[in-house]
């Protein structure tokens, strides 16, 4: 690891564009060098939300989809950090919106779990799949439901997130919402077809997780959504 490479990564994070231009004029290959975690200057610029430096690095042919040692791309990092403008730049430069890291998570997982709503909209508009299971088969919908993020859940459902998708424990997003007694989210999921009788691997339905006082509310919501035969 050269001093210049570490310096470039630090400058990209700190936002010193003039010094970066000087280093790249001397050796443009520094763009592709990595730090001890496999991150390039682009990863660091994305992390800090430095839009102009992100644009500069890309204009010098930085690889937009390069992964670090944990298989994080700059897009994942910018999304997780809530760097909306950087996300927009990366997407416009061809960032792979559906790339997954070592834990099987894509950028939308991070937007959903951290309530970065506008970024989630960007990602979906640029082709993000709303139903992608990570290493425990949890989807962005699971993540949003587990955090009690009603507006995010609405966004995902409007964009065809699968309410029936289950994680490795057999839990649907409705199971997750009920575990936290998030009734507004649970009712919304039911309105989009979630099954209150679906059992997970412990043979428990979503109703088994809610407080007794809440069960009738969900049963009534479910019954009102059923089509008479």
Tab-separated table of N, CA and C in Angstrom, residues 1 14-15 49 62 69 77 102 109 115 127 148 156 158 175 184 187 190-191 205 209 211 214 217 219 222 225:
chain	number	residue	atom	x	y	z
A	1	UNK	N	0.853	-1.198	0.000
A	1	UNK	CA	0.000	0.000	0.000
A	1	UNK	C	0.887	1.245	0.000
A	14	UNK	N	-11.978	13.597	2.609
A	14	UNK	CA	-11.917	14.945	3.185
A	14	UNK	C	-12.461	16.013	2.246
A	15	UNK	N	-12.425	15.743	0.941
A	15	UNK	CA	-12.977	16.695	-0.016
A	15	UNK	C	-11.971	17.666	-0.606
A	49	UNK	N	-20.002	11.647	0.828
A	49	UNK	CA	-20.988	12.449	0.108
A	49	UNK	C	-20.375	13.569	-0.700
A	62	UNK	N	-12.642	6.079	-13.108
A	62	UNK	CA	-12.778	5.195	-11.948
A	62	UNK	C	-13.867	4.171	-12.256
A	69	UNK	N	-13.427	-5.396	-0.117
A	69	UNK	CA	-13.230	-6.772	0.339
A	69	UNK	C	-14.514	-7.424	0.845
A	77	UNK	N	-22.480	2.001	-0.451
A	77	UNK	CA	-21.958	2.865	0.610
A	77	UNK	C	-22.705	4.194	0.638
A	102	UNK	N	-21.361	-9.345	0.100
A	102	UNK	CA	-21.083	-10.666	0.663
A	102	UNK	C	-22.233	-11.198	1.513
A	109	UNK	N	-31.733	-2.729	0.110
A	109	UNK	CA	-31.810	-3.205	1.496
A	109	UNK	C	-31.426	-2.082	2.467
A	115	UNK	N	-34.385	4.035	6.181
A	115	UNK	CA	-35.425	5.021	5.872
A	115	UNK	C	-34.935	6.151	4.971
A	127	UNK	N	-34.398	0.678	-11.754
A	127	UNK	CA	-34.471	-0.760	-11.991
A	127	UNK	C	-34.182	-1.672	-10.821
A	148	UNK	N	-40.445	-0.566	11.322
A	148	UNK	CA	-41.674	0.202	11.497
A	148	UNK	C	-41.817	1.359	10.532
A	156	UNK	N	-42.491	0.115	-1.325
A	156	UNK	CA	-42.093	-1.206	-1.809
A	156	UNK	C	-43.290	-1.997	-2.325
A	158	UNK	N	-46.137	-0.780	-3.502
A	158	UNK	CA	-46.589	-0.162	-4.750
A	158	UNK	C	-45.743	-0.646	-5.924
A	175	UNK	N	-45.131	-11.452	9.501
A	175	UNK	CA	-44.608	-11.993	10.766
A	175	UNK	C	-43.748	-10.943	11.472
A	184	UNK	N	-50.242	-0.735	11.891
A	184	UNK	CA	-50.473	-0.011	10.636
A	184	UNK	C	-49.789	-0.725	9.474
A	187	UNK	N	-51.596	-4.129	8.811
A	187	UNK	CA	-52.846	-3.962	8.057
A	187	UNK	C	-52.563	-3.651	6.589
A	190	UNK	N	-51.604	-6.828	4.888
A	190	UNK	CA	-52.806	-7.646	4.697
A	190	UNK	C	-53.616	-7.140	3.509
A	191	UNK	N	-53.723	-5.824	3.388
A	191	UNK	CA	-54.447	-5.231	2.256
A	191	UNK	C	-53.804	-5.599	0.923
A	205	UNK	N	-48.093	-18.413	13.314
A	205	UNK	CA	-48.644	-17.474	12.344
A	205	UNK	C	-48.353	-16.051	12.818
A	209	UNK	N	-47.885	-13.591	17.216
A	209	UNK	CA	-46.888	-12.642	17.712
A	209	UNK	C	-47.487	-11.330	18.209
A	211	UNK	N	-50.065	-8.713	20.228
A	211	UNK	CA	-50.726	-8.672	21.528
A	211	UNK	C	-52.182	-9.120	21.355
A	214	UNK	N	-54.717	-6.886	19.900
A	214	UNK	CA	-54.555	-6.479	18.497
A	214	UNK	C	-55.069	-7.525	17.517
A	217	UNK	N	-58.281	-6.841	15.481
A	217	UNK	CA	-58.071	-5.785	14.481
A	217	UNK	C	-57.527	-6.376	13.189
A	219	UNK	N	-57.571	-9.645	12.282
A	219	UNK	CA	-58.520	-10.611	11.723
A	219	UNK	C	-59.604	-9.889	10.935
A	222	UNK	N	-58.165	-8.679	7.699
A	222	UNK	CA	-57.992	-9.809	6.775
A	222	UNK	C	-59.330	-10.223	6.169
A	225	UNK	N	-60.742	-8.120	3.442
A	225	UNK	CA	-60.023	-8.184	2.161
A	225	UNK	C	-60.341	-9.449	1.370
